[in-house]
Short mmCIF file of C-alpha atoms in Angstrom, two decimals:
data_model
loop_
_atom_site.label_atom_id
_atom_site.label_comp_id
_atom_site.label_asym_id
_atom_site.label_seq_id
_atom_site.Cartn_x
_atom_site.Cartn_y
_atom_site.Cartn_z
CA UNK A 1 -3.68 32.97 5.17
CA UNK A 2 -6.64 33.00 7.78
CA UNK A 3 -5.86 29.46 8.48
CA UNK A 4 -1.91 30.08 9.11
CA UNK A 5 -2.88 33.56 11.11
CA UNK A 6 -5.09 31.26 13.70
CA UNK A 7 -2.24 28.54 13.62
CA UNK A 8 0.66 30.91 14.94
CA UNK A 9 -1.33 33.14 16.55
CA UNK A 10 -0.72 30.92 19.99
CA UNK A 11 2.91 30.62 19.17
CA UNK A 12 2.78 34.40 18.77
CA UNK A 13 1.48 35.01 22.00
CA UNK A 14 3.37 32.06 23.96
CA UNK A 15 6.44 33.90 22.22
CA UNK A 16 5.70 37.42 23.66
CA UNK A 17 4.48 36.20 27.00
CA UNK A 18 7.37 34.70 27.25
CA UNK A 19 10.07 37.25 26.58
CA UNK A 20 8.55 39.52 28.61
CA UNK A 21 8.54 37.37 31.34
CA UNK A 22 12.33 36.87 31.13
CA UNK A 23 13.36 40.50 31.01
CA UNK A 24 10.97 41.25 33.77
CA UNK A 25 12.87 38.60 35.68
CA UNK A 26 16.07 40.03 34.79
CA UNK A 27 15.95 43.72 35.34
CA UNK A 28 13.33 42.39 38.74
CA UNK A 29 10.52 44.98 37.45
CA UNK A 30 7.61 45.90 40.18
CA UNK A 31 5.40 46.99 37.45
CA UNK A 32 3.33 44.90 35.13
CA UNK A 33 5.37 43.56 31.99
CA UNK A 34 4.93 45.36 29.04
CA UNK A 35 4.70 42.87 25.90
CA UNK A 36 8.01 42.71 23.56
CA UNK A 37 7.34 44.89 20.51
CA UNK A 38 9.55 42.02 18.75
CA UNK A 39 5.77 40.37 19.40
CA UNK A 40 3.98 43.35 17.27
CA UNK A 41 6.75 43.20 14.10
CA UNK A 42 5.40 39.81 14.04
CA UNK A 43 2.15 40.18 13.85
CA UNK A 44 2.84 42.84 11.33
CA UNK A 45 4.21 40.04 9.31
CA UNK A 46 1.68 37.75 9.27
CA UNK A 47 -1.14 40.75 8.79
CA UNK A 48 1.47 41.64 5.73
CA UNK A 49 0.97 38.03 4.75
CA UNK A 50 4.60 37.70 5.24
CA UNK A 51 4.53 34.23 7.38
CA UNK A 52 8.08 32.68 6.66
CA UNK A 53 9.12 36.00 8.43
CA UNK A 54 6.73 35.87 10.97
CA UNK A 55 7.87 32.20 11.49
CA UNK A 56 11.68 32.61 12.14
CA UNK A 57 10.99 35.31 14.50
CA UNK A 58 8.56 33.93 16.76
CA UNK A 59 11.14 30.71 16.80
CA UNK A 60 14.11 32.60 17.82
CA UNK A 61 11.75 34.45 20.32
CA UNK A 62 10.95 30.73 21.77
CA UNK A 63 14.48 29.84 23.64
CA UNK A 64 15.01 25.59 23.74
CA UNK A 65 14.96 24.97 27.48
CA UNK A 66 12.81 22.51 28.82
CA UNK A 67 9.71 24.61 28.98
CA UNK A 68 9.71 25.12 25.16
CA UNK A 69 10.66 21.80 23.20
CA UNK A 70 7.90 20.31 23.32
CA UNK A 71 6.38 23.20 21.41
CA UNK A 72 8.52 23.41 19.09
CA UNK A 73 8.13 19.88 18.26
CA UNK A 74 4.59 20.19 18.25
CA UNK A 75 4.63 23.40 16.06
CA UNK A 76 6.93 21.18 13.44
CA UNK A 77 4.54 17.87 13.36
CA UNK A 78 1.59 20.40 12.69
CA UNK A 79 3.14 22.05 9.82
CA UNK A 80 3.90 18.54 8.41
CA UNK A 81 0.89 17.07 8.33
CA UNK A 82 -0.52 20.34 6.51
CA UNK A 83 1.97 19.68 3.90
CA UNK A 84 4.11 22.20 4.62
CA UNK A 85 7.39 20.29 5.26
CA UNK A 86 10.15 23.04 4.55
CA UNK A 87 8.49 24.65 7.26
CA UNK A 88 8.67 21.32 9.56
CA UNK A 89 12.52 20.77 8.75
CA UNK A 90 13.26 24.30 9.98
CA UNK A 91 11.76 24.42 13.20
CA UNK A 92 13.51 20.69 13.78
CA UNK A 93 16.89 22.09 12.61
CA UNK A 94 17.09 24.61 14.82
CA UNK A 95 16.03 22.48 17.92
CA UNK A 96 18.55 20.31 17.04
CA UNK A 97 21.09 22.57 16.87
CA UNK A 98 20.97 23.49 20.24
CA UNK A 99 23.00 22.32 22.89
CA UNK A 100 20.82 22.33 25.35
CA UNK A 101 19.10 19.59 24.67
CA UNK A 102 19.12 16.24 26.49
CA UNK A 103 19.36 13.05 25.33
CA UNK A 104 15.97 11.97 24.75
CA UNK A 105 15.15 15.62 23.67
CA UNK A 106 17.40 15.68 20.71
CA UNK A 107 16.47 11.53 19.92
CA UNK A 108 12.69 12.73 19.42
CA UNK A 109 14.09 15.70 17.40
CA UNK A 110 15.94 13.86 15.14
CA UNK A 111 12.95 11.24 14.56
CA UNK A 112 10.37 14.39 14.02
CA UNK A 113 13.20 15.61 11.35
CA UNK A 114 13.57 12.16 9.72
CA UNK A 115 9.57 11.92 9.01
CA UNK A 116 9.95 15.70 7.66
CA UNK A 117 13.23 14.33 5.34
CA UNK A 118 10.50 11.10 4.54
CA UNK A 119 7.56 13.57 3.22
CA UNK A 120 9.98 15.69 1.25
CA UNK A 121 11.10 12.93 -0.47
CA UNK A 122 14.71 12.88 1.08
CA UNK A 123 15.45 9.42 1.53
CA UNK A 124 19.11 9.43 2.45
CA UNK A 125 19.04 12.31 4.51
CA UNK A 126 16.35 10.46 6.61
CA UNK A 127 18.10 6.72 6.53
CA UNK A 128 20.82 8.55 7.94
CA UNK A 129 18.81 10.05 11.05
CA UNK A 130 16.89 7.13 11.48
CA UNK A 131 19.83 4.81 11.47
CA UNK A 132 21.41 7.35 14.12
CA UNK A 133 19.00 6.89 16.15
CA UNK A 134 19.40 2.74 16.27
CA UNK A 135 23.02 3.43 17.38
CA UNK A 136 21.73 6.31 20.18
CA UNK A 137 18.95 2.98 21.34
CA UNK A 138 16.29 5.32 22.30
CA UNK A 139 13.22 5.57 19.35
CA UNK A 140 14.83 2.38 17.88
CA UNK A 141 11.47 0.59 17.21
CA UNK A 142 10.15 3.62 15.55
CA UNK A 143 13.16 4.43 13.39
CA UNK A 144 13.36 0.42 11.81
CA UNK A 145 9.97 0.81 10.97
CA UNK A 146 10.60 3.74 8.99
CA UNK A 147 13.61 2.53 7.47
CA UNK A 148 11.42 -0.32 6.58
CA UNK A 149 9.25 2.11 4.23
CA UNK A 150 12.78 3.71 2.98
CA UNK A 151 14.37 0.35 2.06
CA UNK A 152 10.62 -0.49 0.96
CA UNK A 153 10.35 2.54 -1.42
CA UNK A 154 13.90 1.79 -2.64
CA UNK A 155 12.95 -1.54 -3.47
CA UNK A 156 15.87 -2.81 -1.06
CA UNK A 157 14.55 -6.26 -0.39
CA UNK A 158 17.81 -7.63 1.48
CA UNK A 159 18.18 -4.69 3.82
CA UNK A 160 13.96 -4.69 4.40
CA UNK A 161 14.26 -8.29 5.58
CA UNK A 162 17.60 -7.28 7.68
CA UNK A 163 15.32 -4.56 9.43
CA UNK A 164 12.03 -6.71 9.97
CA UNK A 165 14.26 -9.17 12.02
CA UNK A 166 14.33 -6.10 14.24
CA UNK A 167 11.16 -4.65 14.63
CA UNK A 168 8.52 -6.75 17.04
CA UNK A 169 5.56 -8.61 15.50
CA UNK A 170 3.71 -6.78 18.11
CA UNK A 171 4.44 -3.20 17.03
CA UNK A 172 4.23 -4.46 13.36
CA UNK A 173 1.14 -6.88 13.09
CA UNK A 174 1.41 -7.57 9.61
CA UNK A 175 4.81 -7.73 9.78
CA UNK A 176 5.14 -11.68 8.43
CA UNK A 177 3.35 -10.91 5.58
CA UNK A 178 5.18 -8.51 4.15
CA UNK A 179 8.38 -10.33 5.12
CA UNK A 180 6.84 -13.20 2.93
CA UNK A 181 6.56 -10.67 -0.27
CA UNK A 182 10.17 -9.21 0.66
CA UNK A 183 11.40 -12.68 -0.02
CA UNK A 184 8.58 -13.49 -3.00
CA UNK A 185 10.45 -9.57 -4.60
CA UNK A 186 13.85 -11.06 -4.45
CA UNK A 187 12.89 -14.79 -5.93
CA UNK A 188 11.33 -12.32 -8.66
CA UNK A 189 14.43 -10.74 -9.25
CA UNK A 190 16.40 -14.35 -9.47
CA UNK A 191 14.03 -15.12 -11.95
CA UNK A 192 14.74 -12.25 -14.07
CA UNK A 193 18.61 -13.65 -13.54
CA UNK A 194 17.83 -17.56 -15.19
CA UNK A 195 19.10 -18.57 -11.14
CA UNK A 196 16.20 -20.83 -10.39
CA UNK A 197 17.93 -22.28 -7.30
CA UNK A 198 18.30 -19.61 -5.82
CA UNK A 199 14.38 -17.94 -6.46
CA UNK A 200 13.44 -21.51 -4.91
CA UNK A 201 15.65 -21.04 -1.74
CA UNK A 202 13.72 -17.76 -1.46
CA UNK A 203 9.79 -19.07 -2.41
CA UNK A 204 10.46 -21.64 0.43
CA UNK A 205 11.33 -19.23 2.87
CA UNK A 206 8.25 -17.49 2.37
CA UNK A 207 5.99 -20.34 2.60
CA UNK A 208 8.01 -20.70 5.88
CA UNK A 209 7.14 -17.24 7.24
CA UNK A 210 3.69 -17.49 5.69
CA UNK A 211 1.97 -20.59 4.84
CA UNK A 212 0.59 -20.75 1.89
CA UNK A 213 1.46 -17.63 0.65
CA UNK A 214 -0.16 -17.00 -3.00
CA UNK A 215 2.19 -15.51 -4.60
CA UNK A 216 4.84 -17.58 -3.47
CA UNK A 217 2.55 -20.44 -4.72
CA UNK A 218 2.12 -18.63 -7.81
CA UNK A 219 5.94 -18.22 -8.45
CA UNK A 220 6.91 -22.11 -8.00
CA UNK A 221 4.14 -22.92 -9.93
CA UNK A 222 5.29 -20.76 -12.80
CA UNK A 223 9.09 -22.72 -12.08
CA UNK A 224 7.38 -25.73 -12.45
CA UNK A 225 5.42 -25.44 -15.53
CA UNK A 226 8.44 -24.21 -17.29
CA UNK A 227 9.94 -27.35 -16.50
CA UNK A 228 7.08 -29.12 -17.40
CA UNK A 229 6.03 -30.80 -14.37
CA UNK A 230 2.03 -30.34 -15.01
CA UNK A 231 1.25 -32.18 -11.63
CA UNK A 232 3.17 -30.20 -9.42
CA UNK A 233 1.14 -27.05 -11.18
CA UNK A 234 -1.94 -28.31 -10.57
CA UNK A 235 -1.37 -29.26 -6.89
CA UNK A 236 0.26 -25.86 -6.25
CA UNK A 237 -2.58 -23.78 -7.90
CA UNK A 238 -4.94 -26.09 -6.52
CA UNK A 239 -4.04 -25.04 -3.03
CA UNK A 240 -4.50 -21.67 -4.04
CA UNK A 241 -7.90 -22.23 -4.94
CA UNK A 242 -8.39 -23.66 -1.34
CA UNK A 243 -7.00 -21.31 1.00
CA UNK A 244 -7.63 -17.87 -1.33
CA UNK A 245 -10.05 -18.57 -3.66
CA UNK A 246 -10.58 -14.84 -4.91
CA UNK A 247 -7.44 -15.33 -6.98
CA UNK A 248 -9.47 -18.03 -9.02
CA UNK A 249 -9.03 -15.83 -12.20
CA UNK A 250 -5.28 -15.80 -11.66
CA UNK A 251 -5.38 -19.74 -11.16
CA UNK A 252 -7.33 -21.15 -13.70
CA UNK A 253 -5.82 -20.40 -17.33
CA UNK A 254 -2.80 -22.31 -16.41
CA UNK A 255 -4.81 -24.78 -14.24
CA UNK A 256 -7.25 -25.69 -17.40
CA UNK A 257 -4.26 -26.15 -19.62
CA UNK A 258 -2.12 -28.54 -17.50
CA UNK A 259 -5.46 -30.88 -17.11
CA UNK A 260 -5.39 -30.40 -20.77
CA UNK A 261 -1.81 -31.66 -21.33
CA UNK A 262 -1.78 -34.60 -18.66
CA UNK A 263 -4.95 -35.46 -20.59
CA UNK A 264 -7.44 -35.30 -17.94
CA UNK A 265 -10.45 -33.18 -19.47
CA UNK A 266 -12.79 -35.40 -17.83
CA UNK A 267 -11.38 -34.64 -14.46
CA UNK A 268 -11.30 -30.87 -15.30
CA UNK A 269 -14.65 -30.77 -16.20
CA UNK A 270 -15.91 -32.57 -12.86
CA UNK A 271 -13.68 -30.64 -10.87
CA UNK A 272 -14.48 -27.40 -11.96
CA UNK A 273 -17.99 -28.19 -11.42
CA UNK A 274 -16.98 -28.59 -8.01
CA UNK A 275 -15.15 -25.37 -7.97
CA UNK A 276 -18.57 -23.64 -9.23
CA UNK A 277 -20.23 -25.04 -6.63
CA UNK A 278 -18.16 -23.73 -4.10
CA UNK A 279 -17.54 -20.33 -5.04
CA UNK A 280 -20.01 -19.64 -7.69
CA UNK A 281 -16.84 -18.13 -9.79
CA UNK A 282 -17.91 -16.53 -13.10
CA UNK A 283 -14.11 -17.50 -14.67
CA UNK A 284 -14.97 -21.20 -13.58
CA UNK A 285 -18.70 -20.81 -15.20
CA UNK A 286 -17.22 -19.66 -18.54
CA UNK A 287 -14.63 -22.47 -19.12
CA UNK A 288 -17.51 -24.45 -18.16
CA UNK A 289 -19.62 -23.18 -20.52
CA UNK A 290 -17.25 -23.93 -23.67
CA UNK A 291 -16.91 -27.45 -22.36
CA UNK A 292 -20.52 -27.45 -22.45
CA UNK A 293 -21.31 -26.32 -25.90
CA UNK A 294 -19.21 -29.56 -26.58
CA UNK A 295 -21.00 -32.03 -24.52
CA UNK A 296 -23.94 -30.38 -24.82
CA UNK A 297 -24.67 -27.95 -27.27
CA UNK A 298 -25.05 -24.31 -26.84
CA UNK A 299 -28.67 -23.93 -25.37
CA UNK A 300 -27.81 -26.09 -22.33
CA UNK A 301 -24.67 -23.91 -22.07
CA UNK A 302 -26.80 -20.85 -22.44
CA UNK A 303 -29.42 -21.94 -19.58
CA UNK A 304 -26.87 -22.38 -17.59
CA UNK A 305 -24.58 -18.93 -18.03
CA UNK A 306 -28.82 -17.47 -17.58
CA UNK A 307 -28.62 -19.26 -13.93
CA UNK A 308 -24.77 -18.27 -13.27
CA UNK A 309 -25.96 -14.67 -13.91
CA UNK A 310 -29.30 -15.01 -11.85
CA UNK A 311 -27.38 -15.45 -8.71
CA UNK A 312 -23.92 -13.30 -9.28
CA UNK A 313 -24.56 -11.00 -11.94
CA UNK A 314 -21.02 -10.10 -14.09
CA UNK A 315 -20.16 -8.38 -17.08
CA UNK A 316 -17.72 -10.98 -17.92
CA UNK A 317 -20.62 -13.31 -17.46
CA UNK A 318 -22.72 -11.27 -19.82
CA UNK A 319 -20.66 -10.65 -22.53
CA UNK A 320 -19.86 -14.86 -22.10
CA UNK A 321 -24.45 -15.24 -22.68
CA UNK A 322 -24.43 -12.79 -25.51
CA UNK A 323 -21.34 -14.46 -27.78
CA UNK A 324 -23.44 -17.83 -27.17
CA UNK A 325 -26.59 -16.30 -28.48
CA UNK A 326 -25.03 -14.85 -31.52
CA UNK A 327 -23.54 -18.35 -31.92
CA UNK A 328 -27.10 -19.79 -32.22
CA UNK A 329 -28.84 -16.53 -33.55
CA UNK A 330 -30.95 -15.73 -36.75
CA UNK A 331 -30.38 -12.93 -38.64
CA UNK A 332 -32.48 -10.42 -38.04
CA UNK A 333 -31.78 -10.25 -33.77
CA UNK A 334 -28.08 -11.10 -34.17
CA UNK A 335 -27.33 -7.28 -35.39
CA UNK A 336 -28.95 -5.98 -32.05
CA UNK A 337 -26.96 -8.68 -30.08
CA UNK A 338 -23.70 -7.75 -31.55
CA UNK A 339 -24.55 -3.87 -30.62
CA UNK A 340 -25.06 -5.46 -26.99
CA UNK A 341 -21.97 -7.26 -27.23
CA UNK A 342 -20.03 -4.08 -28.44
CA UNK A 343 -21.59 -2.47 -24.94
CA UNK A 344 -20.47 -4.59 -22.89
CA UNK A 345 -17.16 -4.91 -24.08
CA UNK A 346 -16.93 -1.00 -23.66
CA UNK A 347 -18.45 -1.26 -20.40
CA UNK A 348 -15.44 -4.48 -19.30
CA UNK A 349 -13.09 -1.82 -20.81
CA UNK A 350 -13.72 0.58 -18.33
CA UNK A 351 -13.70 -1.76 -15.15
CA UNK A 352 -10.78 -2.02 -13.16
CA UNK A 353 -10.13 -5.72 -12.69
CA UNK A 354 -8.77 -5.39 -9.45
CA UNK A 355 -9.23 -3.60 -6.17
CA UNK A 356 -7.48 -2.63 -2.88
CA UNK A 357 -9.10 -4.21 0.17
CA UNK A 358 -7.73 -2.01 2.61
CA UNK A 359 -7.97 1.64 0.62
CA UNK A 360 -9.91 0.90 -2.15
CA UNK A 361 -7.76 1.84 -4.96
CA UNK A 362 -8.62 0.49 -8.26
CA UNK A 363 -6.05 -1.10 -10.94
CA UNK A 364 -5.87 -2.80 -14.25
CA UNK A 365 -3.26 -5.24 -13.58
CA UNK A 366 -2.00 -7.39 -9.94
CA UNK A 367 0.14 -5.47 -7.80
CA UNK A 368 1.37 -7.28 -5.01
CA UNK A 369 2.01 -3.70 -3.05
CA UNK A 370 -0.85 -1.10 -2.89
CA UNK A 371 1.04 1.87 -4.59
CA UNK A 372 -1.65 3.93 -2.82
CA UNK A 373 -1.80 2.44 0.90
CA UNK A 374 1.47 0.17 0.58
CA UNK A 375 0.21 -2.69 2.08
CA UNK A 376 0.95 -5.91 0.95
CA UNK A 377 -1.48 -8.50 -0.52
CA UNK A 378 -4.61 -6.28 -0.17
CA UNK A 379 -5.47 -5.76 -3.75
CA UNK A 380 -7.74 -8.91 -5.44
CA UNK A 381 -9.06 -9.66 -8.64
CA UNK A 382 -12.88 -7.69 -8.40
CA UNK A 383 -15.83 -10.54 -8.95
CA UNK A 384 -18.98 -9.34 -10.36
CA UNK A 385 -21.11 -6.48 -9.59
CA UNK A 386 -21.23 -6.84 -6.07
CA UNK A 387 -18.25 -5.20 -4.77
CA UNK A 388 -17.80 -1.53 -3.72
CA UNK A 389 -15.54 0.89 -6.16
CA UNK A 390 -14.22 2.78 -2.85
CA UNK A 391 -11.62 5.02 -5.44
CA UNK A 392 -11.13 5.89 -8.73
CA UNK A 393 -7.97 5.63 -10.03
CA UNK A 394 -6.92 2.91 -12.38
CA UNK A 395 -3.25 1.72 -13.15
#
């Protein structure tokens, strides 16, 4: 209540000085202006914590001209961002309905009113605004890159890619990326249709927007190894692995088992060497390790999971040491390692597995789209201990 008292306490005020000003122009009084008690009843409303009251009054006190929109439209953007959007939608309402308004006046009301409809959930009633104000071509920029995040929201993939060819890179920097997922969202839902043509029409336009994209490399990959073209698979999800190799986990199950089919474990095992030695990946360390055990037996594969863990510790990693101990373990400390083992799993329960770049939010599973931030493409797969848990919530 305090908060709200301070907040349209200067409205109040404006509001009084204000009428008084115009009747003391109209009846041309000598004396000193006494202040409208219209000003006291609303005080007396906010005191009487009565503020929707107080509100209306102190707007119809403030008449549109062009000494007054631009509080108005301040008033409204402050109540939004304090949550209090049935408020904000009000006070734009009524400046819209009057007809006093010029052009550009009533454009930057109806774009305030279409981020109140946005917060409030009101979708079409904001589209609509927003697309009114394309047709007006004044706030156009603005309003496509809100319908954007409508269309977005709606999961309208065909009229988000109609919109981006609208909006400038240059007001929209990561505008080609997200274009990229628009068109990886609608080879998805091909997919789900059996109409592989047509998800490949839409994969290669996103490598065309975006080079390289991974998930677009991801999907055709997938296409491929239905078809059961191993060495396209590997090449794709090999040039993953070269141009984002944080999404190593996401590569390498379906990387180790094409080598596997096309009968090339040798290969694998040199190349994932190589892969360890450029990233130091713990995924790449464990296949590694069971390829060990073979060539090797399981103390060299333990020494070396003991220096994997040295340098990037990793509960993954750990849990990986203490199943090869138990492997090789007496009786008597293999209870105590299996109570370890039961830890860590516990622990690796409780991890999210993947992580938000730009926000931080934490989830269990890939999502292409932050649900928190909505960017696109920010959240990786989380490697080892290293990396900051900025949030808390897990999906």
């Amino acid at each position: 209540m305090i908060e709200l008292l301070l907040l349209l306490l200067p409205v109040a005020a404006a509001s009084g000085w204000y009428t008084a000003r115009r009747g003391m122009s109209r009846k041309k009084q000598k004396q000193q202006p006494q202040i409208a008690p219209v000003y006291f009843k609303g005080l007396n409303y906010l005191l009487n914590e009565q503020p929707d009251k107080a509100i209306d009054l102190f707007i119809e006190l403030l008449d549109v001209d062009s000494d007054t929109v631009e509080t108005h439209l301040a008033l409204g953007n402050l109540f939004r961002r304090r949550g209090e959007v049935d408020r904000a939608i009000r006070i734009h309402q009524n400046l819209i309905a009057r007809p006093s308004l010029n052009r550009e006046q009533r454009a930057q009301a109806l774009l305030e009113l279409g981020q109140d409809y946005m917060r409030a959930g009101l979708f079409d009633r904001a589209e609509n605004l927003f697309l009114e104000l394309t047709e007006l071509k004044i706030y156009n920029e603005q309003a496509y890159i809100y319908l954007l995040e409508i269309y977005q929201q709606e999961k309208e993939w065909q009229r988000c890619l109609d919109v981006a060819d609208k909006i400038s890179v240059s007001h929209f920097p990561s505008l080609p990326n997200a274009v990229a997922h628009f068109y990886c969202e609608l080879a998805e839902q091909m997919l789900s249709q059996q109409n592989i043509s047509a998800a490949e029409g839409y994969l290669k336009r996103a490598q065309q927007v975006q080079r390289n994209n991974v998930r677009a490399l991801l999907l055709q990959a997938e296409i491929d190894y239905t078809r059961g073209d191993c060495r396209s698979v590997v090449k794709l999800l090999q040039q993953v692995e070269e141009n984002e190799p944080i999404y190593l986990s996401e590569v390498l199950p379906r990387l180790v088992e094409c080598y596997k089919q096309l009968g090339r474990q040798h290969e694998l095992f040199e190349y994932l060497q190589q892969l360890y030695q450029r990233h130091h990946c713990t995924e790449a360390m464990m296949i590694l390790s069971e390829m060990i055990v073979e060539k090797e037996g399981e103390s060299a594969a333990v020494d070396a999971m003991l220096r994997h863990l040295e340098e990037a510790p990793d509960l993954k990693g750990l849990e990986r040491l203490v199943r090869l101990n138990l492997q090789r373990s007496e009786e008597s400390p293999k209870e105590a390692l299996e109570v370890l083992l039961v830890s860590v799993m516990k622990l690796l329960e409780k991890q999210p597995a993947y992580q938000c770049d730009h926000c931080g939010f934490t989830a269990k599973k890939l999502h292409w789209q932050c649900p928190s931030c909505k960017r696109w493409g920010e959240i990786k797969p989380q490697q080892g201990l290293t990396r900051s848990i900025k949030a808390n919530a897990v999906t």
